[in-house]
CSV table of C-alpha atoms and ligand atoms in Angstrom, one decimal:
chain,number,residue,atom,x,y,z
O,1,UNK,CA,95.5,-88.5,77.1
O,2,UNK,CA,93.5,-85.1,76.6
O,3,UNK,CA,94.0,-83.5,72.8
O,4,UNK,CA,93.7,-80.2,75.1
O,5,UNK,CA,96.4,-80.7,77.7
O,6,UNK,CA,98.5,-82.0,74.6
O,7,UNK,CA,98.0,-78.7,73.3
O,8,UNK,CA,98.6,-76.2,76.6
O,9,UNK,CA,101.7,-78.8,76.4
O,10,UNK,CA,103.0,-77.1,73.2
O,11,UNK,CA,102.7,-81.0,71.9
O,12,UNK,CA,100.3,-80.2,69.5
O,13,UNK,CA,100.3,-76.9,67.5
O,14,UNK,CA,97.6,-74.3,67.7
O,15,UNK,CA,97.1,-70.7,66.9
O,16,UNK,CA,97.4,-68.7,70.6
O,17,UNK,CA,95.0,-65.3,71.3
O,18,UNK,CA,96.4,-64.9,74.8
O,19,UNK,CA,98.2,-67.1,77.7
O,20,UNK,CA,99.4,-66.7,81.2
O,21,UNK,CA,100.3,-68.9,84.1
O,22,UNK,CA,96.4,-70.1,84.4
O,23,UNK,CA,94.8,-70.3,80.9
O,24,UNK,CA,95.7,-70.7,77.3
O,25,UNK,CA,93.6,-68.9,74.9
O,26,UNK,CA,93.7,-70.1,71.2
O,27,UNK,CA,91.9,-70.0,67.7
O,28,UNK,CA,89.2,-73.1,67.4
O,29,UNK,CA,90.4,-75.1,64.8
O,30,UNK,CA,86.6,-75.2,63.0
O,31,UNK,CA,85.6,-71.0,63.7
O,32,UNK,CA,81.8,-70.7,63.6
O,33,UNK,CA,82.6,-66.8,63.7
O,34,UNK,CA,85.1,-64.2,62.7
O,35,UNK,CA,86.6,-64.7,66.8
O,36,UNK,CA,85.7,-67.8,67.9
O,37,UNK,CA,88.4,-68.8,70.9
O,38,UNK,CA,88.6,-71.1,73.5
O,39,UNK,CA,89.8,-70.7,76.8
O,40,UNK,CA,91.3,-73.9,78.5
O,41,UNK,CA,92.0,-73.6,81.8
O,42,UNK,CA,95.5,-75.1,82.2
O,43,UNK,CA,94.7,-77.1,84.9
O,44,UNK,CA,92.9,-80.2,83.7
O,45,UNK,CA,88.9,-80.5,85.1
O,46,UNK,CA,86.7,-83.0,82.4
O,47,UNK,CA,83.9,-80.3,82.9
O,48,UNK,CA,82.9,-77.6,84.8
O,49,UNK,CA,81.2,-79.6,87.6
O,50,UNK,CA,84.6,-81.7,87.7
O,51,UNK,CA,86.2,-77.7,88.5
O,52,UNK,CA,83.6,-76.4,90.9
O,53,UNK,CA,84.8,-80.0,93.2
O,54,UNK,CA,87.8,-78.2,93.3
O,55,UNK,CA,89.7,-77.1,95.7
O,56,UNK,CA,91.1,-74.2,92.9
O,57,UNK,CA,88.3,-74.6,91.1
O,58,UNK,CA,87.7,-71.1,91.5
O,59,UNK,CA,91.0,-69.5,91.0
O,60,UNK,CA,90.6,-70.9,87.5
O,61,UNK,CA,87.2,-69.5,87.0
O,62,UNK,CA,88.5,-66.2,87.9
O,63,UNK,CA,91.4,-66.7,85.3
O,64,UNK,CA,89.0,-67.5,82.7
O,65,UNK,CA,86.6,-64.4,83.1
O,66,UNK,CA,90.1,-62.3,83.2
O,67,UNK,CA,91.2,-64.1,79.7
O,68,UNK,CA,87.4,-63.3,78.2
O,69,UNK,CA,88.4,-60.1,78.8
O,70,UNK,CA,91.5,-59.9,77.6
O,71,UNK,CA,90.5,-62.1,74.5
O,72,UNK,CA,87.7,-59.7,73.8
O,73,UNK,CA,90.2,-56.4,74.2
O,74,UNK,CA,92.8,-58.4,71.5
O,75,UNK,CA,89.8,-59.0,68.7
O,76,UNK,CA,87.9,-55.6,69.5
O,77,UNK,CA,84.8,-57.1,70.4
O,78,UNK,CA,83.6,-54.2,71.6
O,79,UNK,CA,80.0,-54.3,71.0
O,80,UNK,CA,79.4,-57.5,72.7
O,81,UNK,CA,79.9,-61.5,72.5
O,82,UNK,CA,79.2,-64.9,73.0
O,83,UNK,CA,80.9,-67.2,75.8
O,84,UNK,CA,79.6,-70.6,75.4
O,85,UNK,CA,80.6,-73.4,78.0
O,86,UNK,CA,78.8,-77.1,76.7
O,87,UNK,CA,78.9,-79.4,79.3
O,88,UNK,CA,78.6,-83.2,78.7
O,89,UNK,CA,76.8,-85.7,76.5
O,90,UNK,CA,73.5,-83.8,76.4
O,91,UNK,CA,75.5,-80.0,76.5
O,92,UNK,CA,77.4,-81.4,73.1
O,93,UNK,CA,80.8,-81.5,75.1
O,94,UNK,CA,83.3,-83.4,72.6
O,95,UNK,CA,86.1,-82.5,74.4
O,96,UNK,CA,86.6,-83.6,77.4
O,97,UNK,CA,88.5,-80.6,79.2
O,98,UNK,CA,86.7,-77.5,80.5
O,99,UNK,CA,86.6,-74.9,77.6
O,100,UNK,CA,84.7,-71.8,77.1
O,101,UNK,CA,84.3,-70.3,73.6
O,102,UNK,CA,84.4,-66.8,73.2
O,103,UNK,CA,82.1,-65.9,69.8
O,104,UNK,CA,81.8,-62.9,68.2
O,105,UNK,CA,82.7,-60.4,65.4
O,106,UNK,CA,79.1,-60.8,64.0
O,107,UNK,CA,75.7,-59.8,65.4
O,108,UNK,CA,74.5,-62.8,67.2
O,109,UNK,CA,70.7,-63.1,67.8
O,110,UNK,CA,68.8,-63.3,71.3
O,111,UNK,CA,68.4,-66.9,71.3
O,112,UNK,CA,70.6,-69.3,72.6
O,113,UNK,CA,69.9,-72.6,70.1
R,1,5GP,P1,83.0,-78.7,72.6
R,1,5GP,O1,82.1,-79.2,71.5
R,1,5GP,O2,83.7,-79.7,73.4
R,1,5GP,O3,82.4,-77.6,73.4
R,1,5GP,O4,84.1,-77.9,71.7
R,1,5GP,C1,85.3,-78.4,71.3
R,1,5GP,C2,85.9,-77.5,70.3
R,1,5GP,O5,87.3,-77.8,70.2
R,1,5GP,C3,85.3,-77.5,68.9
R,1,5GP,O6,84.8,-76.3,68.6
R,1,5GP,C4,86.4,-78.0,68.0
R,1,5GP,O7,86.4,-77.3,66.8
R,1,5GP,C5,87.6,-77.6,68.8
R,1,5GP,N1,88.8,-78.4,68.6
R,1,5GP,C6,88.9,-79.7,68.6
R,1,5GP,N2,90.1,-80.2,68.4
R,1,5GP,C7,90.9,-79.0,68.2
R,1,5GP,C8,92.3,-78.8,68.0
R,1,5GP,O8,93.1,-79.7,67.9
R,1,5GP,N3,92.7,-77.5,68.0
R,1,5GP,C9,91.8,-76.5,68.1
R,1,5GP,N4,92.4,-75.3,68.0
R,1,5GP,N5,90.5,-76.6,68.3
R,1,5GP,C10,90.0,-77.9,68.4
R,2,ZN,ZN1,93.1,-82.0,79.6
């Protein structure tokens, strides 16, 4: 069970940005910023080193960089964002699907943490 495929399932509700046959783009349910999104591929990979052992590990990548885009268009982030991808224990990953967070609608500073 992955609270993430539940969701691209329509099993559990959430707030959608953007979707197409690849990705699902929706609202986090705990914003840290005026647009803070995630982008779930729709395919299920626990991380991005589980997708890049994948055969379509790329075509999803490409999907995702497309949704950015398109996710970035929608809010009017026009002057720039965030897109965050933690990866496992040490990268605070807490869910166990690859997801990127788009963040932005504020000024962000140079540093990372
Ligand atoms: P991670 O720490 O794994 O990179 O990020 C997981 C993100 O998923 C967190 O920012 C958290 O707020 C968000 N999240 C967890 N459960 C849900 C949910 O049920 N719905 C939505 N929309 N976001 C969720
Ligand atoms: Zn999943």
């Amino acid at each position: 069970m992955c609270i993430f495929c539940d969701i691209i399932d329509g099993k559990i509700p959430s707030t959608k940005v953007y979707e197409n046959d690849k990705v699902l783009c929706i609202r986090d349910i705990n914003p840290v910023a005026p647009t803070h999104v995630l982008v779930l591929p729709k395919k299920h990979f626990d991380d991005i080193i589980d997708c890049s052992k994948s055969e379509d590990g790329a075509v999803y990548l490409d999907a995702v960089s497309k949704a950015v885009a398109e996710v970035a268009k929608i809010d009017g982030l026009d002057k720039g964002f965030r897109v965050i991808n933690n990866c496992g224990e040490d990268g605070g990953q807490t869910v166990m699907h690859l997801h990127f967070h788009v963040i932005g609608g504020l000024k962000l500073t140079e540093k990372i943490i």
